[in-house]
Amino acid sequence: MYETNFHKVATAQEAAALLNTSEDGKILAGGQTLIPTMKQRLANPTDVIDLSGAADLSGITIAGDQITIGAMTPHAEVAGHAGLAALCPSICKLAANIGDPAVRHRGTIGGSLANNDPAADYPAAALALNARIHTTSREIAADDFFEGMFTTALEEDEIITAVSFTAPAKGGYGKFPNPASRYAMAGVFVAKSAEGSVRVAVTGASEDGVYRHDALEAALSTDWSASAVDGVEISSDGLLSDLHGNAEYRANLIKVMAKRALG
Amino acid sequence: MSEGIGARVLRKEDKRFITGKGRYTDDIIEANQAYAAFVRSPHAHARIVSLDTSAALAMEGVETVLTGPELVADGIGNIICGWGITSKDGTPMNMGAWSALATEKVRYVGDAVAIVVADSKSQAQLAAEAVVVTYEELPVVVGSVEALAPNAPKIHDNAPGNVIFDWEIGDLAPTDAALASAAHVTEMEITNNRLAPNPMEPRSAIATFNEAEDHYTLYTTSQNPHVARLVLSAFYNVAPEHKLRVIAPDVGGGFGSKIYIYPEEIACLWASMKSGRSVKWTSDRTEAFLTDAQGRDHVTTAKIGFDNEGKIVGLKVNTKANLGAYMSLFSSAVPTYLYATLLSGQYDIANIYCDVQAVYTNTVPVDAYRGAGRPEACYVVERIMETAAREMGMDPAELRAKNFVRSFPHQTPVIMAYDSGDFDANLKQAQAAADVSGFAARKAEAASRGKLRGMGYSNYIEACGIAPSAAVGSLGAGVGLWESAEVRVNPVGTIEILTGSHSHGQGHETTFAQIVAERFDLPTENIQIVHGDTDKVQFGMGTYGSRSGAVGMSAIVKAMDKVEAKVKKIAAHVLEAGEDDIVIEGGAVKVAGTDKQMLWHEVGLAAYTAHNIPEGMEPGLKESAFYDPTNFTFPAGCYICEVEVDPETGVTEVVQFVASDDFGTIINPMIVEGQVHGGIAQGIGQAMLENVVYDAAGQQLSASYMDYAMPRADDLPNYSVHHASTTCPGNPLGMKGCGEAGAIGSPPAVINAITDAIGNNNLSMPATPSAVWAALQDVSQKLAAE
């Protein structure tokens, strides 16, 4: 690891100010990607700004069917939150299957969304649940937030403070873990709103990161069932091919995981 | 007694390991210690055009930066392979030069070109990044078949066509004739995937040159510190043997990868002399993937012929073995004498021929890894037997049993003479434990859940201990493969066992103490095992090839024989009785049938005070022995694996794994079961998860745990482990060895089970979900076409 300046801040605004003034600052929101990357000398930030002391960024609040999850809420808290489980069990299940217990107690939802790893789980949930990403300067719709592998709409000095969404009428997540990393090789989040609109988001499979699957959305809008998924032709165009599986295999996984997400 | 042979004594060493109090090489801190970092090639094959260390030398905290030409100028010798192989045409193998720091060319990604020594690890790493190396990239080849192609890039000048040797064993003409006359011939192409060893503790070294005493000390992660000292002295000219102390303290796993002497240890010793500092280096996980000797990597074609009754008439095998960029210490022995000599399996085969082309490629050097050649042989034999049974419509167990060797000793056509075994007993025990007769019902039940269930056998035999020194010498080994031991009875009666074996996870501190406890009827807490330090322990050969039991403990037994004889002489003298009437039991040395006795510690004291010992007897009670085995030992067994495949995803679950092993005498069943569990875990890892993958440019795509899939607890079943043993006639304890059997026997059982489940035999290791799914698509396409 290269030498860096470490800052522990009490608020997101303080962190944003430091980001603005540092030469190449990085936010430490749990460090499950940043720290390993720094240890491998693949990242060399001048400043590391630790949000773990920002108490107002952590925690889950529920008001009716409105759910808000603070950016610094660790996966384990999402996985084990009884109120959340009653409203949206699919996101609890998703969080319970990220990494291992150590990862789940350090990694945070804000860190995951800001990093936008193409194989991370939370981006699929945020996109399928039509979440709103709250930042230090604005609110961004999930549809506008994810801009491809490791790329988001966040400005240089903009920090996620919370994620909010309306509890879906139905939802589920099917994940096929990479045998080595246990990141998603294909993760499909399906959600149906109280008004009946269906959103399907796929992570892990595409060369461009998380995306909405139009054909699956269309099929499930008409018929919320596995047989509807069976009828969808999943194209392998633009899907990842690597040593763990080619694009055809990932196309198959999208279909199978979509069916399993229906429960 | 309760702590003797056969007792499940809890491991003495676990207290310090489990409480984090182990003392590993990286825990050693020397005064005046500095840290090394290596400048490594980012290219798989390139010429070094220039190397500029000036910027690095000027950096804060940097003690020195040293390069290959300086190393050569100081007379540090090239790294050698210690086992000479002769090609078919009688020529010796083509060993290319391997300098600890590359001089003109780099040949794999990670090849070291310079060592930086600095006050801190961080300063050393920064300075290493500031060394400017200009490379002229050369064409790269990573696969053995491609390396043998006519226009393949040339890696070493003295290895035309990248061929290290083209070796053969057995008789070609009779084998060809037998196959030509066979009623049925099965032919297969079989690859054995490349593995990264991944011991939990990465390699580490700390070297100290003491100028005042003209003496070197090296702490290092070694399975064989004496061999390391010998090679460092005799071949690398780092220091003469009597001026070099090598200590391998607690070592966290080896699996073969810590047998060898690597560039880093050599460079640290030399840099300590050059800098006057203690020089420490500890590999990180990425460096381990880039530099630890890897395992396997065979591409094989095999042909087996049967007569009308299903009796094997001949086996013909060709193997292309990828040895990587340089020849590691025992690399040449692995695809030859540790491989082709086991191709007879458990079967009576009159005609076997095998030839092996070993080749250079631009990859990490390949050497022995848990099993070393025997897993590759077992995989060939057991895959082709299962396949042949399917082709002939025979029960795979029946076909095997029809061909079992049943009389011993049995001379195979490929050097090995099996000394003992009862293959029927292992097969029957495994079949009973696996409830083979209930398989059809289990398969039907799985089908009702949408799962494909399959069953596969592997009837393995392997060779352990490694053979008589004269025999291995005649086959090209540069060393003898005996072992040594010293038994020191202290004046207070406690005992220290100094062994040339080295424990890096095997539990020697417990098992070795048990055989002493058994012999002298003492508690194991009175017995201490000392190993791993060339200043404490007499020359010994170290631990690999499952040899610490059959060979290492045999040396202890020989030394104990001498101690026992002396104890009896002293007691007979003091108690005024005949030596033949003396018995050792219950902590005392007694005259049988009388109440006359000396307590055990009184004999020790008598030996050291020497006030009253037989005339002419030397004082003291300490004996040493060197044991040279009379033959290899031959552990064998039957493994039966059952899997369930999810046809939608290709995910395969090992739902049952039964092992019936013949290890000869078992000292501590708990430790033996642990060895079998670990071995099977590595075998399932090879069969389903692990794979070292290079791209065409020679970059490892699998050089981290993000992409290299190690087996985890939830990938593995609860094992059903059993023993049906025959006594090994070749050593005093009747032991055969258990350290590698699990890793040798299990891969074919797993692949035979998966291919049975999916109905497609065309499946290579690792059988990842995507590979199994693709094989299933081939089946459905074929069915659709029909």
XYZ file of N, CA and C in Angstrom, chain B residues 506-586:
243
model
N 1.603 -31.648 9.188
C 1.311 -33.091 9.234
C 1.094 -33.634 10.635
N 1.494 -32.893 11.671
C 1.280 -33.380 13.035
C 2.373 -34.299 13.549
N 3.601 -34.131 13.050
C 4.701 -35.009 13.481
C 4.953 -34.940 14.982
N 4.746 -33.766 15.573
C 5.060 -33.627 17.004
C 4.202 -34.574 17.827
N 3.059 -34.924 17.293
C 2.165 -35.846 17.972
C 2.448 -37.290 17.563
N 2.410 -37.530 16.255
C 2.524 -38.912 15.761
C 3.881 -39.525 16.118
N 4.952 -38.744 15.935
C 6.284 -39.281 16.224
C 6.416 -39.594 17.719
N 5.813 -38.724 18.553
C 5.871 -38.973 19.993
C 5.123 -40.266 20.340
N 4.074 -40.565 19.575
C 3.277 -41.760 19.878
C 4.074 -43.049 19.710
N 4.940 -43.091 18.684
C 5.674 -44.365 18.497
C 6.735 -44.529 19.585
N 7.224 -43.396 20.101
C 8.184 -43.475 21.208
C 7.453 -43.872 22.484
N 6.274 -43.280 22.676
C 5.464 -43.624 23.852
C 5.127 -45.107 23.847
N 4.809 -45.615 22.674
C 4.473 -47.031 22.536
C 5.680 -47.904 22.905
N 6.843 -47.531 22.359
C 8.025 -48.385 22.548
C 8.491 -48.403 24.002
N 8.529 -47.210 24.660
C 9.091 -47.136 26.006
C 8.016 -46.994 27.076
N 6.753 -47.105 26.658
C 5.623 -47.055 27.596
C 5.676 -45.795 28.460
N 5.783 -44.653 27.790
C 5.880 -43.361 28.473
C 4.771 -42.454 27.968
N 4.391 -41.422 28.746
C 3.404 -40.462 28.229
C 4.024 -39.576 27.144
N 3.222 -39.187 26.165
C 3.764 -38.370 25.064
C 4.240 -37.007 25.563
N 3.733 -36.560 26.707
C 4.166 -35.235 27.187
C 5.637 -35.253 27.607
N 6.214 -36.449 27.805
C 7.640 -36.543 28.151
C 8.527 -36.595 26.914
N 7.910 -36.447 25.748
C 8.667 -36.624 24.501
C 8.561 -35.363 23.656
N 9.680 -34.850 23.225
C 9.712 -33.627 22.439
C 10.286 -33.950 21.055
N 9.651 -33.402 20.020
C 10.150 -33.627 18.659
C 10.885 -32.363 18.209
N 12.102 -32.524 17.754
C 12.921 -31.394 17.296
C 13.185 -31.580 15.805
N 12.906 -30.542 15.039
C 13.117 -30.666 13.591
C 13.328 -29.278 12.998
N 13.830 -29.234 11.785
C 13.806 -27.986 11.038
C 14.961 -27.040 11.257
N 16.050 -27.482 11.866
C 17.172 -26.583 12.119
C 18.461 -27.358 11.854
N 19.232 -26.898 10.871
C 20.435 -27.654 10.493
C 21.499 -27.606 11.583
N 21.405 -26.665 12.527
C 22.365 -26.640 13.630
C 21.985 -27.609 14.742
N 20.742 -28.019 14.790
C 20.297 -28.918 15.855
C 20.233 -30.367 15.393
N 19.760 -30.534 14.181
C 19.408 -31.875 13.704
C 20.456 -32.344 12.713
N 20.803 -33.632 12.795
C 21.706 -34.239 11.819
C 21.107 -34.150 10.413
N 21.935 -34.342 9.392
C 21.462 -34.230 8.012
C 20.233 -35.121 7.803
N 19.212 -34.541 7.187
C 18.008 -35.312 6.891
C 17.430 -34.843 5.570
N 16.525 -35.630 5.016
C 16.055 -35.356 3.654
C 14.756 -34.568 3.591
N 14.029 -34.485 4.701
C 12.830 -33.637 4.706
C 11.552 -34.367 4.346
N 10.503 -33.597 4.208
C 9.163 -34.172 4.098
C 8.493 -33.836 2.778
N 8.167 -34.870 2.029
C 7.458 -34.812 0.751
C 7.203 -36.265 0.373
N 6.328 -36.491 -0.585
C 6.116 -37.868 -1.051
C 5.585 -38.791 0.045
N 4.832 -38.241 0.992
C 4.241 -39.039 2.081
C 5.276 -39.969 2.699
N 6.486 -39.412 3.003
C 7.586 -40.268 3.424
C 7.908 -40.190 4.911
N 7.286 -39.261 5.637
C 7.709 -39.071 7.023
C 7.320 -40.259 7.901
N 6.250 -40.943 7.548
C 5.885 -42.139 8.299
C 6.770 -43.303 7.924
N 6.664 -43.712 6.674
C 7.336 -44.939 6.242
C 8.854 -44.832 6.353
N 9.411 -43.659 6.080
C 10.870 -43.526 6.098
C 11.334 -42.802 7.363
N 10.732 -41.643 7.653
C 11.161 -40.858 8.814
C 10.964 -41.597 10.127
N 9.800 -42.197 10.296
C 9.546 -42.915 11.544
C 10.343 -44.210 11.602
N 10.644 -44.804 10.452
C 11.480 -46.011 10.458
C 12.869 -45.695 10.995
N 13.381 -44.500 10.668
C 14.687 -44.102 11.202
C 14.602 -43.959 12.722
N 13.490 -43.403 13.212
C 13.315 -43.270 14.666
C 13.279 -44.662 15.315
N 12.585 -45.585 14.663
C 12.503 -46.952 15.195
C 13.899 -47.572 15.280
N 14.688 -47.372 14.223
C 16.055 -47.932 14.238
C 16.875 -47.343 15.387
N 16.739 -46.034 15.598
C 17.484 -45.399 16.696
C 16.955 -45.890 18.042
N 15.629 -46.081 18.117
C 15.055 -46.587 19.375
C 15.537 -48.009 19.665
N 15.733 -48.811 18.603
C 16.273 -50.166 18.795
C 17.606 -50.101 19.545
N 18.429 -49.151 19.130
C 19.756 -49.027 19.747
C 19.637 -48.541 21.191
N 18.734 -47.590 21.418
C 18.532 -47.089 22.777
C 18.023 -48.209 23.672
N 17.063 -48.947 23.154
C 16.488 -50.031 23.958
C 17.563 -51.055 24.345
N 18.414 -51.365 23.401
C 19.473 -52.340 23.676
C 20.384 -51.838 24.786
N 20.703 -50.536 24.720
C 21.607 -49.985 25.731
C 20.923 -49.903 27.099
N 19.657 -49.507 27.080
C 18.889 -49.458 28.328
C 18.875 -50.839 28.986
N 18.668 -51.851 28.197
C 18.600 -53.214 28.750
C 19.959 -53.655 29.307
N 21.002 -53.256 28.602
C 22.358 -53.607 29.082
C 22.617 -52.955 30.442
N 22.253 -51.656 30.535
C 22.505 -50.944 31.795
C 21.671 -51.564 32.912
N 20.396 -51.798 32.630
C 19.513 -52.340 33.670
C 19.955 -53.746 34.076
N 20.345 -54.538 33.107
C 20.794 -55.902 33.417
C 22.027 -55.849 34.322
N 22.903 -54.888 34.035
C 24.120 -54.738 34.825
C 23.785 -54.307 36.252
N 22.938 -53.271 36.372
C 22.618 -52.742 37.700
C 21.795 -53.755 38.498
N 20.841 -54.386 37.830
C 19.930 -55.302 38.534
C 20.476 -56.724 38.594
N 21.648 -56.903 38.049
C 22.317 -58.211 38.065
C 21.409 -59.293 37.488
N 20.980 -59.039 36.283
C 20.107 -60.007 35.596
C 20.600 -60.168 34.156
N 20.021 -61.106 33.450
C 20.374 -61.284 32.046
C 19.635 -60.265 31.181
N 20.292 -59.773 30.116
C 19.660 -58.771 29.233
C 18.334 -59.264 28.669
N 18.272 -60.548 28.364
C 17.059 -61.092 27.744
C 15.863 -61.087 28.693
N 16.151 -60.962 30.006
C 15.055 -60.971 30.984
C 14.515 -59.579 31.264
N 15.137 -58.557 30.668
C 14.720 -57.184 30.965
C 13.519 -56.797 30.085
N 12.509 -56.216 30.725
C 11.353 -55.691 29.970
C 11.139 -54.221 30.348
N 10.609 -53.459 29.374
C 10.337 -52.040 29.618
C 8.830 -51.862 29.647
N 8.288 -51.450 30.784
C 6.839 -51.235 30.854
C 6.484 -50.352 32.044
N 5.403 -49.593 31.876
C 4.857 -48.806 32.983
C 5.847 -47.822 33.581
